[in-house]
Short mmCIF file of C-alpha atoms and ligand atoms in Angstrom, two decimals:
data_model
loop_
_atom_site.label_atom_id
_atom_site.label_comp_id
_atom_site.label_asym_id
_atom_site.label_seq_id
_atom_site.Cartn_x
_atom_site.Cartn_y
_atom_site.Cartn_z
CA UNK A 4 83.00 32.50 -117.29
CA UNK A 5 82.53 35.96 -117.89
CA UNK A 6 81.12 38.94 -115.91
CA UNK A 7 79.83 42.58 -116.10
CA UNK A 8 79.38 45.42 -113.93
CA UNK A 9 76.81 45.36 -112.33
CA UNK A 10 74.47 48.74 -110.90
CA UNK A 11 73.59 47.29 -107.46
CA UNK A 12 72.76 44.18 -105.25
CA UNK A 13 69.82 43.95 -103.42
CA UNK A 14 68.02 41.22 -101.68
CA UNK A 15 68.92 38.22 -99.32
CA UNK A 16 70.53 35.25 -99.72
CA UNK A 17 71.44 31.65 -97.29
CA UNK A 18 74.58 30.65 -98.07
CA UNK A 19 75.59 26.67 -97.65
CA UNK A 20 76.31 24.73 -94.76
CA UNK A 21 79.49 25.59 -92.89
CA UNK A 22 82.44 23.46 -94.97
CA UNK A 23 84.37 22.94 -91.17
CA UNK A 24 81.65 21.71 -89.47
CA UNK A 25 80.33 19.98 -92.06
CA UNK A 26 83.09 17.52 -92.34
CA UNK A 27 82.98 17.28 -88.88
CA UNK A 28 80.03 16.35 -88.31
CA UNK A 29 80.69 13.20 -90.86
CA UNK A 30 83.98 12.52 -89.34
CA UNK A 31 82.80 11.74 -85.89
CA UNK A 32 79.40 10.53 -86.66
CA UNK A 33 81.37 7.40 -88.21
CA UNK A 34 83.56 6.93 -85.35
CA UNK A 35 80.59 7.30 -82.77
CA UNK A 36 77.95 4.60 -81.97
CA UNK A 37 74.33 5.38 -83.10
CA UNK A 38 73.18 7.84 -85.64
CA UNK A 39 74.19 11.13 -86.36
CA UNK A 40 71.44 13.35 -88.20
CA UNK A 41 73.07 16.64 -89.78
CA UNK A 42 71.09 19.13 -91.39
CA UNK A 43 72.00 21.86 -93.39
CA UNK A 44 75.08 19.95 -94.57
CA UNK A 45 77.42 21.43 -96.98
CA UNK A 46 77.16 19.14 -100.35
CA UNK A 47 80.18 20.97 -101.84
CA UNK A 48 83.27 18.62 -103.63
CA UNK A 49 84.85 18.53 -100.54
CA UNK A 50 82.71 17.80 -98.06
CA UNK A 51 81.64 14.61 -100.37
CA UNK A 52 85.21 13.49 -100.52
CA UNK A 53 84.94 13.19 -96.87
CA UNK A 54 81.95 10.97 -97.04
CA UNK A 55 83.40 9.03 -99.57
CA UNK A 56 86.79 8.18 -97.44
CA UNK A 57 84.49 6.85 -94.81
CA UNK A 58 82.03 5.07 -97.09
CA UNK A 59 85.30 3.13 -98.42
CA UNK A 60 85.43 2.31 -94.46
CA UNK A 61 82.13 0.47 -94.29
CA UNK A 62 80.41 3.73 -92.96
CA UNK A 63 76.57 3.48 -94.57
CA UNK A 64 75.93 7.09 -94.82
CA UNK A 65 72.84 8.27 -96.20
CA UNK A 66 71.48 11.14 -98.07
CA UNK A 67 67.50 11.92 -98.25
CA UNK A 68 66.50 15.47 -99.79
CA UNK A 69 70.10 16.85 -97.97
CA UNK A 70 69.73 15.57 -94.99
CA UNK A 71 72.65 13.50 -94.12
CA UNK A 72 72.25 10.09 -91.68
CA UNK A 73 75.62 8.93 -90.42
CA UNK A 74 74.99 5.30 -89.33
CA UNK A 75 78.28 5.20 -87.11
CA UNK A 76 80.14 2.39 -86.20
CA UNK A 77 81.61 3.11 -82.52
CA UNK A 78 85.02 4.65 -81.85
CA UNK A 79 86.98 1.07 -83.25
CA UNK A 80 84.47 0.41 -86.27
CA UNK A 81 86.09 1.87 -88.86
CA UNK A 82 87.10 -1.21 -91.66
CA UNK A 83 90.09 -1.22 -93.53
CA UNK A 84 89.70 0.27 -97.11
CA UNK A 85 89.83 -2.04 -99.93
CA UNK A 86 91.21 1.27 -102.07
CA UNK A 87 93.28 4.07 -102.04
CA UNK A 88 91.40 6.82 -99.66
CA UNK A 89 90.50 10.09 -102.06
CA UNK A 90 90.70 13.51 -100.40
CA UNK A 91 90.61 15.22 -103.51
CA UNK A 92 91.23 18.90 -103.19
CA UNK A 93 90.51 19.03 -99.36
CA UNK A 94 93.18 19.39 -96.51
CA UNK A 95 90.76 19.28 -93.94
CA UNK A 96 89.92 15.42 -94.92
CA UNK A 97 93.37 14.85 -95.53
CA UNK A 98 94.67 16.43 -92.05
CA UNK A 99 91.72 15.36 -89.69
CA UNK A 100 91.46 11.75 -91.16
CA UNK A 101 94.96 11.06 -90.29
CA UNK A 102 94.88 11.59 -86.90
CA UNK A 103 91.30 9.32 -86.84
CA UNK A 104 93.54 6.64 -88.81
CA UNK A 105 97.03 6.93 -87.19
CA UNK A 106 95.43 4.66 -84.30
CA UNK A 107 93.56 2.02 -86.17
CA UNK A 108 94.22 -1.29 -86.40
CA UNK A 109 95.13 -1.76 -90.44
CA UNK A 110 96.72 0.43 -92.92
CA UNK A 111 95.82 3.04 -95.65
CA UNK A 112 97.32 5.10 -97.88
CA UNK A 113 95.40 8.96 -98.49
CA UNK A 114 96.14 11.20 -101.62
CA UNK A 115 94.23 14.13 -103.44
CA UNK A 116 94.38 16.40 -106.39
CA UNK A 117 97.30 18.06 -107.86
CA UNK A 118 96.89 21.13 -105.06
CA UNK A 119 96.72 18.32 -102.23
CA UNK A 120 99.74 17.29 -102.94
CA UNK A 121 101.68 20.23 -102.85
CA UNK A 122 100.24 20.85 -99.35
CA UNK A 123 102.49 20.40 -96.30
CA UNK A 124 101.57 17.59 -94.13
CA UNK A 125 104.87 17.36 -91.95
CA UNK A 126 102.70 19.64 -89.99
CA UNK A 127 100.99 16.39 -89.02
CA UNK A 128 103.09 13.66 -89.78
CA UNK A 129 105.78 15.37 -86.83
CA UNK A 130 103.23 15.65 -84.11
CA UNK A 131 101.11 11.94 -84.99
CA UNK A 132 104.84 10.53 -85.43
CA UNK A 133 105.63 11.58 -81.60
CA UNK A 134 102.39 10.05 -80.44
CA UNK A 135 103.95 6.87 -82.11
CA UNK A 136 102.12 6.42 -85.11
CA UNK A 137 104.04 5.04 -88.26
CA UNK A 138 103.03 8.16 -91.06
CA UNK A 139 105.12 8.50 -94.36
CA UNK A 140 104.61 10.67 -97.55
CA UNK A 141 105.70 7.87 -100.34
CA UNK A 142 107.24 10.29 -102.45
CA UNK A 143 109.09 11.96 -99.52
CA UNK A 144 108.63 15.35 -99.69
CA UNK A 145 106.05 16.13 -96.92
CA UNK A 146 102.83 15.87 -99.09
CA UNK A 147 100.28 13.15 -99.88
CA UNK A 148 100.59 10.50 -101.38
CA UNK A 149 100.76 9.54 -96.89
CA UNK A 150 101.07 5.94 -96.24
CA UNK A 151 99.87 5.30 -92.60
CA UNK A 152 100.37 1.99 -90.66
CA UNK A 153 98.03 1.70 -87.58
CA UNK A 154 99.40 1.99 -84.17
CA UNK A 155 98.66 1.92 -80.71
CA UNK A 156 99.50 5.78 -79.78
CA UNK A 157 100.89 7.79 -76.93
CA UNK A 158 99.26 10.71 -74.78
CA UNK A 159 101.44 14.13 -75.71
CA UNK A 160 101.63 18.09 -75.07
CA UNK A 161 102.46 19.05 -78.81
CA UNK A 162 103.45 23.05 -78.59
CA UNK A 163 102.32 23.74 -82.11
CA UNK A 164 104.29 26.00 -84.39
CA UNK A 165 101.21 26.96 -86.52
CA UNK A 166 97.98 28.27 -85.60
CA UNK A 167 96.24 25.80 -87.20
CA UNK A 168 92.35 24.05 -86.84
CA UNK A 169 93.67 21.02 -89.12
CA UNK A 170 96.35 20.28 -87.38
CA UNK A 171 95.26 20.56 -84.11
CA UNK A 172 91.82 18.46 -84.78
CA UNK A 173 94.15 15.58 -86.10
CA UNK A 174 96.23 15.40 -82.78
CA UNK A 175 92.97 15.44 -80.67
CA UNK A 176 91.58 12.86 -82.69
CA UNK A 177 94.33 10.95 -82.40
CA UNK A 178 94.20 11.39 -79.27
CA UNK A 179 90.91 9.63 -78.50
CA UNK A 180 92.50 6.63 -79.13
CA UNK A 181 96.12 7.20 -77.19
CA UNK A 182 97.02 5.53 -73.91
CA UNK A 183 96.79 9.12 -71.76
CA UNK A 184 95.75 12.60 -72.26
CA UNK A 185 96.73 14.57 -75.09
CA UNK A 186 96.84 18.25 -75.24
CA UNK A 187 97.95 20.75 -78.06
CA UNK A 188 99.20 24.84 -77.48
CA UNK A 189 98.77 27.16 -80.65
CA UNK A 190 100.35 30.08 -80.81
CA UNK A 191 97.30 31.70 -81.62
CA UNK A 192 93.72 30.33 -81.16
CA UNK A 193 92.24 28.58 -84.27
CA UNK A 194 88.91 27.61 -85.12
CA UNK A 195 87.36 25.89 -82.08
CA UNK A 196 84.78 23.69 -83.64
CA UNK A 197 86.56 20.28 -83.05
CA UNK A 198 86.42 21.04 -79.04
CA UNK A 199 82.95 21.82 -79.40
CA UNK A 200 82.11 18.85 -81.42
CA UNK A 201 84.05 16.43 -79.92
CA UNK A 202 82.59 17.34 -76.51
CA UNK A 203 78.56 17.12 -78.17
CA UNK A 204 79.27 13.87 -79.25
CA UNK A 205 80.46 12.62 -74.96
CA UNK A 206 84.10 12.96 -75.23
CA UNK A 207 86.48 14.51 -72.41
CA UNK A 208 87.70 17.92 -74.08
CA UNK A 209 88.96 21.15 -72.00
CA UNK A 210 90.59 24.37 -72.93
CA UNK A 211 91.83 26.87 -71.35
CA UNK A 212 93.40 30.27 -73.87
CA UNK A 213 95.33 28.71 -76.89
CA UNK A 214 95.57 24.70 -75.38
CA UNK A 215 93.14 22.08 -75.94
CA UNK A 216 93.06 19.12 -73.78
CA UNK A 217 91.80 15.43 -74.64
CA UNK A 218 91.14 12.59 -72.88
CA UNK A 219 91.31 8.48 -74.15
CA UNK A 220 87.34 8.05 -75.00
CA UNK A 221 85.74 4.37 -74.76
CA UNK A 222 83.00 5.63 -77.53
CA UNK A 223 81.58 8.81 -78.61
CA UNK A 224 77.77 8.90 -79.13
CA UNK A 225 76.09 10.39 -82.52
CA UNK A 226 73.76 13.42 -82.05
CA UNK A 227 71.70 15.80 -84.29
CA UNK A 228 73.66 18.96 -85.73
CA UNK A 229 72.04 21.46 -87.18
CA UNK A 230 75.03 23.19 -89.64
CA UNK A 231 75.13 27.08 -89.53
CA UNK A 232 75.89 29.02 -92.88
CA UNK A 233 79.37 29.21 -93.34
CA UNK A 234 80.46 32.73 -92.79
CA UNK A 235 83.72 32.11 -95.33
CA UNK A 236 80.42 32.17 -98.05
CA UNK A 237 78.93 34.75 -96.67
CA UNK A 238 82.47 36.90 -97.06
CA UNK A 239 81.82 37.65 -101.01
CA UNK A 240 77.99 39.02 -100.33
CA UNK A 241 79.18 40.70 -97.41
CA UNK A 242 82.40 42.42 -99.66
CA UNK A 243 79.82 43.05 -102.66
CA UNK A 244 77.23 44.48 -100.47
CA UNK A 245 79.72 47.08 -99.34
CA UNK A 246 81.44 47.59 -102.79
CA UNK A 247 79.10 47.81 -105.04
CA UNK A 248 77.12 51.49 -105.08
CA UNK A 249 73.17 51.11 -103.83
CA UNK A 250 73.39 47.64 -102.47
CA UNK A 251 71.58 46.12 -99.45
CA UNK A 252 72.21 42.33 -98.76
CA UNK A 253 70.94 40.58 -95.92
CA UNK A 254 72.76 37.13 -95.20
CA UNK A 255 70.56 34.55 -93.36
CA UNK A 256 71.25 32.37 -90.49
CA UNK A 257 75.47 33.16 -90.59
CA UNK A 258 78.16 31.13 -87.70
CA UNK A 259 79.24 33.68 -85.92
CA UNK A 260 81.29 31.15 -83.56
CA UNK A 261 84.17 33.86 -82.17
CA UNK A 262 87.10 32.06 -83.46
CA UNK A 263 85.33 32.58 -86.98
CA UNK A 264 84.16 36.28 -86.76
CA UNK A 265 87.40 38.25 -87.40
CA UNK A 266 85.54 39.11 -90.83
CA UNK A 267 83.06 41.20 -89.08
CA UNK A 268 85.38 42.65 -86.88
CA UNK A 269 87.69 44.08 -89.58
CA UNK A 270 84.59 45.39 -91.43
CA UNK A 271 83.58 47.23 -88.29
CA UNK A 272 87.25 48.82 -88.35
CA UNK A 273 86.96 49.42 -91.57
CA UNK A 274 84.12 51.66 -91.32
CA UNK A 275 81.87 49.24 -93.03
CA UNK A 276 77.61 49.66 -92.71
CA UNK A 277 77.30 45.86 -91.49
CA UNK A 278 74.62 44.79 -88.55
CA UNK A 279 74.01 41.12 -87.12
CA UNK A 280 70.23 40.65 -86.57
CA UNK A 281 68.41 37.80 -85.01
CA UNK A 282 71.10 36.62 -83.16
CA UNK A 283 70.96 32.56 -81.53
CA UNK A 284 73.15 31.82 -78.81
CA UNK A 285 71.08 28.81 -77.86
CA UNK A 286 73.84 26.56 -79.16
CA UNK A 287 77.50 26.09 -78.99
CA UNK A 288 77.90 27.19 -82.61
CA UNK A 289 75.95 31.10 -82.34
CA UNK A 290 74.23 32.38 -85.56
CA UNK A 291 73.07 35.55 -86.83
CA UNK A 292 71.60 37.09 -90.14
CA UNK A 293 74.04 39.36 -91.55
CA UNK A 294 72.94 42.58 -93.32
CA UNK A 295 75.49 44.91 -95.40
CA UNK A 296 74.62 48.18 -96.63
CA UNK A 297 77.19 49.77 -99.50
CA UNK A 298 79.82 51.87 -97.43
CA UNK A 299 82.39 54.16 -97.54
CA UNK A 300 85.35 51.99 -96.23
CA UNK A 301 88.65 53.22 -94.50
CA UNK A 302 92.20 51.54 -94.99
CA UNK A 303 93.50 49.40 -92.02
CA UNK A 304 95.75 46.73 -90.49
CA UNK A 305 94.78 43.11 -89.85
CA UNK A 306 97.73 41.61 -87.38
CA UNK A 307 98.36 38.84 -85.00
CA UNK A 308 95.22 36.85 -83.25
CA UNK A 309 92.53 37.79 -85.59
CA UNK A 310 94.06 36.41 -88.58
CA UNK A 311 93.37 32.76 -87.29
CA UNK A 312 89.93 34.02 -86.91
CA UNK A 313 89.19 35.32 -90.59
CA UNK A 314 92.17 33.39 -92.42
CA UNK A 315 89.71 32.26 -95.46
CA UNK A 316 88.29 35.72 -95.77
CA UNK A 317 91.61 37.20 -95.89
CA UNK A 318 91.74 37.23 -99.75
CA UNK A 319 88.33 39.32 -99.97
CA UNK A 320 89.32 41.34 -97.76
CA UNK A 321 92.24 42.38 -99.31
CA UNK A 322 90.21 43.21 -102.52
CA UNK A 323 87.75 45.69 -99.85
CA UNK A 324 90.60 47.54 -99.28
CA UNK A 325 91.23 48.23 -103.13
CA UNK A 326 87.65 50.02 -102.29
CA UNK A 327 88.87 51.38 -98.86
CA UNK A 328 90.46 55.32 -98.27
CA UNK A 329 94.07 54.82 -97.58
CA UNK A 330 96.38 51.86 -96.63
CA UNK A 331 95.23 48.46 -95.37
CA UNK A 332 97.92 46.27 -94.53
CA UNK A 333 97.56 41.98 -93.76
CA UNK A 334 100.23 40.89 -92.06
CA UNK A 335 101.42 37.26 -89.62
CA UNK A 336 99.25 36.18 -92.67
CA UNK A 337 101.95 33.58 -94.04
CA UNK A 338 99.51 30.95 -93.63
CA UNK A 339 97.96 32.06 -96.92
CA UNK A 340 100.79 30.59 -99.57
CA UNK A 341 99.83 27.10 -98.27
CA UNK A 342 96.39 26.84 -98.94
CA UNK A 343 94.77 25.72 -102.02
CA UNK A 344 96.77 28.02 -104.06
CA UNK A 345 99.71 30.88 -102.57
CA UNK A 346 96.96 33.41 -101.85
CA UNK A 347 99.19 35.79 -101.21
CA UNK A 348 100.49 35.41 -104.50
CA UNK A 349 97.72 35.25 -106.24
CA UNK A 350 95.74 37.92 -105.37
CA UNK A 351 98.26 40.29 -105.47
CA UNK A 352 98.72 39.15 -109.35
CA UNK A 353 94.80 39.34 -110.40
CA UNK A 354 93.90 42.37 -108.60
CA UNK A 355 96.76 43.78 -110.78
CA UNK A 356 95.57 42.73 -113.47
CA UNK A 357 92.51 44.50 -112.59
CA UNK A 358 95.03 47.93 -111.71
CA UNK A 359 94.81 47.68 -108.25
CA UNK A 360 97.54 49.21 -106.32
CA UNK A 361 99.19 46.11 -104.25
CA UNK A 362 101.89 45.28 -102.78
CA UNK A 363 103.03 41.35 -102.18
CA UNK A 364 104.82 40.63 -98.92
CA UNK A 365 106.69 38.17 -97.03
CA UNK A 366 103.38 37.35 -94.63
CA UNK A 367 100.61 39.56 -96.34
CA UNK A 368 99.67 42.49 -98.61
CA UNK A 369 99.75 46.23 -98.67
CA UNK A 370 96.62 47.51 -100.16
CA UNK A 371 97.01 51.28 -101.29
CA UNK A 372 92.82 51.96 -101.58
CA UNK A 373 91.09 53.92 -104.38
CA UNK A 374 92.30 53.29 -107.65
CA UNK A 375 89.05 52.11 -109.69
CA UNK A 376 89.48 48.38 -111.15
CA UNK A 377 88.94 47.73 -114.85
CA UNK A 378 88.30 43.94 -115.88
CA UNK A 379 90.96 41.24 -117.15
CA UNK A 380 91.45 37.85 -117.46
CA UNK A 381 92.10 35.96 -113.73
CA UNK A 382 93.78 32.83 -113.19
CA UNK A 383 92.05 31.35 -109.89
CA UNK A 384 95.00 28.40 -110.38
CA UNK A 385 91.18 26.24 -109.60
CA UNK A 386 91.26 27.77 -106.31
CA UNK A 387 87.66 28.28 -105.24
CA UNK A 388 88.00 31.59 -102.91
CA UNK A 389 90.09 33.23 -105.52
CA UNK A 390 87.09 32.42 -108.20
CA UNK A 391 84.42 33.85 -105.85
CA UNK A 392 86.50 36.87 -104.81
CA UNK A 393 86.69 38.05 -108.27
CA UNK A 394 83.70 37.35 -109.07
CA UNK A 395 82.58 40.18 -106.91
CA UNK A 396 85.90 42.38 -108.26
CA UNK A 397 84.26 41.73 -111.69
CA UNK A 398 81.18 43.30 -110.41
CA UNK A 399 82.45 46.14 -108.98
CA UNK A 400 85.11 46.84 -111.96
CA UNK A 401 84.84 48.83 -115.40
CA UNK A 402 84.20 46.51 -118.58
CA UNK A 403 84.33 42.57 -118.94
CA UNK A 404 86.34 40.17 -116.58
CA UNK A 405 86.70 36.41 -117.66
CA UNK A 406 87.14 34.19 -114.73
CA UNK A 407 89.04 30.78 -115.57
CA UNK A 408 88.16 27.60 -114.41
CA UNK A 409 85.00 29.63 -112.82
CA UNK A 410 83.32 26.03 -111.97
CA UNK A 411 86.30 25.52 -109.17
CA UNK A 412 83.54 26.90 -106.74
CA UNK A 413 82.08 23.59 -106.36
CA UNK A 414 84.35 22.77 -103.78
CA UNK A 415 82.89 25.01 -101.52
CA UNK A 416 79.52 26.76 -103.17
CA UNK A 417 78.22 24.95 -105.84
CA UNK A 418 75.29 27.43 -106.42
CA UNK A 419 77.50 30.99 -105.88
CA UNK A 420 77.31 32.14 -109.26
CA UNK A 421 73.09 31.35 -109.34
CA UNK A 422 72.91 32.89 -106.08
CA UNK A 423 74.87 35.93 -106.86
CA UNK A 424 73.04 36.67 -110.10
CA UNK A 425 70.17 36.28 -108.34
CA UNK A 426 71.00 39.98 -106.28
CA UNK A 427 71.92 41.85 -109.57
CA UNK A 428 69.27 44.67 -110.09
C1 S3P B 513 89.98 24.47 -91.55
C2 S3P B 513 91.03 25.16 -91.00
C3 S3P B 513 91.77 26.20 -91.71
C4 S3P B 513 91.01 26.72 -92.92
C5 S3P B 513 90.42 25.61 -93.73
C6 S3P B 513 89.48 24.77 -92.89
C7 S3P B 513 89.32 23.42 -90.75
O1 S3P B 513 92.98 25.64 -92.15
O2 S3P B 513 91.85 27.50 -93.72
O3 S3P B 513 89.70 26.15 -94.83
O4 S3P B 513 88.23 22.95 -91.14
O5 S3P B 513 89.88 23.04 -89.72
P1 S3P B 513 94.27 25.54 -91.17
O6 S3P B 513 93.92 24.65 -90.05
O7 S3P B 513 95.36 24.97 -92.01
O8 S3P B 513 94.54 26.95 -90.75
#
């Protein structure tokens, strides 16, 4: 797919469902009792392979004009697959279904694409295998294919090495179904929205600073969730707004959900024209409308607890700060090689390309700001950030940038191109 410069964005645009909560929402409205209604649901690849892996469980989950009925089966419903459960590109589905199937009472074997299997999943297997459940990768090298034989599990305290939403969210699953409590320490606090859940649908869930705490459940009950935007969408309108010269973009009905909002943060320090309007604190997931004007930005560094909180915004970031004055450096950003591509890796290559001035390291970037991008060809290796970060880069660059494998965006935003277009003055 190929883009252009463009003049300016202006207007306002509702980006999809939240792709965390999303899942979520299916995940434990098939291993609750009653009906779970979600609106607002995120009908991105991912999100659907999720609903698919519990469909193959006897879960009757409907769809009428996007709103999504869960019919769930109670906490030991789920029936064993008569296939090979598909998680296709996402590690969220792969992670957080392993802990729901660790416990059950038959066996399964999980894979995904060619990316999912190149993603570590000792970071689960270790902590499931100490609550006693029987987890292997069949080609023994720590990725899916996982073959997992259902067991009767054990309460823990797993002192986790990564900060890390997936991995936590498949202990405390797991935990529902062990014989005592089960609590997980992060080094650093991730993404909170399992706690949250978990404790809307009747389970037993406290926290206290970086551990999460949760008890054996009998049955969790389904509820009504109402999905906010997913504020790793609204990243690329919020970078463009601020890149591109005359722009104004306001960004409707955005989580805000502190363990999410590093993005906004680092914008702030960054000297960036951004303002949250119409903010709802009514539930346990806030929203607000986000509105960007273009800005002059300033270099600067993005270390230690925030990068939990923006991890998935860290490669748009990073092409801000090719717009920024001065240095901006990411660092304690390792975490970025093992998602669906090595960000790190990757963006420092494309941006480049473009004649950015960037600097790969160990556990981030060094961004030296100011040195105007010119298009090229970018390999987004089918990873759907990378397509929609420089798809904004192309925007804001001199002449023509072809984007490969552009349609890789479906995982996450099937309509980001229409929508983006739709802002071009
Ligand atoms: C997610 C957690 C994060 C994030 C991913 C979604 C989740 O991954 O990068 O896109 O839904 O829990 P990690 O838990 O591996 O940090």
């Amino acid at each position: 797919m190929k883009f252009r410069t463009v003049s300016q964005l202006r207007g306002e645009v509702t980006v999809p469902g939240d792709k965390s909560i999303s899942h979520r929402s299916v995940m434990f409205g098939s291993i609750a009792k009653g009906t779970t209604e979600i609106h607002n649901f995120l009908e991105g690849a991912d999100c659907l392979s999720t609903i698919s892996c519990f469909r193959n469980m006897g879960i009757d989950i409907e769809n009428k004009n996007g709103i999504i009925t869960v019919h769930g089966n109670g906490l030991r419903g789920l029936k064993a697959p008569n296939c090979v459960l598909e998680c296709g590109n996402s590690g969220t589905t792969t992670r957080l279904i392993s802990g729901i199937l660790a416990p059950q009472t038959f066996d399964v074997t999980l894979t995904g694409d060619e990316s999912i299997q190149k993603r570590p999943m000792k970071r689960i297997m270790e902590p499931l295998s100490m609550m006693g459940a029987d987890i292997t990768s069949i080609r023994d090298n720590g990725c899916a294919p996982l073959m997992i034989h259902g067991k009767q599990l054990h309460g823990i305290h797993y002192h986790s090495k990564v900060a890390s939403a997936q991995v936590k969210s498949a202990v405390l699953l797991a935990g529902l179904y062990a014989d005592g409590k089960t609590t997980v320490t992060e080094p650093k606090l991730s993404r909170n929205h399992t706690e949250l859940m978990l404790r809307f649908f009747g389970a037993d869930v406290h926290t206290s600073g970086t551990t999460a705490t949760v008890l054996p459940a009998a049955e969790l009950y389904g509820n009504k969730i109402h999905v906010p935007g997913d504020i790793s969408s609204s990243v690329y309108f919020v970078a463009a707004g601020l890149i591109i010269p005359n722009s104004e973009i306001m960004i409707k009905n955005v989580g805000i959900n502190p363990t999410r909002d590093g993005l906004i943060r680092v914008c702030k320090a960054m000297g960036a024209d951004i303002t949250l309007l119409n903010e709802n604190h009514d539930y346990s997931e806030p929203t607000a409308d986000i509105l960007v004007r273009t800005s002059s930005l300033k270099g600067t560094i993005i270390e230690g607890d925030i990068i939990p909180t923006m991890i998935d915004e860290l490669p748009t970031v990073a092409l801000m700060a090719c717009f920024a004055e001065g240095t901006t450096v990411i660092r304690d950003a390792a975490e970025l090689k093992v998602k669906e591509s090595n960000r790190i890796a990757i963006m420092v290559q494309n941006l480049k390309a473009m004649g950015a001035d960037v600097e790969e390291t160990e556990d981030g970037m060094i961004i030296h700001g100011g040195k105007p991008l010119h298009g090229s060809i970018i390999d987004t290796k089918k990873d759907h950030r990378i397509a929609m970060t420089f798809a904004v880069a192309a925007m804001a660059a001199e002449g023509e940038t072809e984007i490969l494998d552009a349609d890789c965006v479906n995982i996450s935003y099937p309509e980001f191109y229409k929508d983006l277009m739709t802002l071009a003055k």
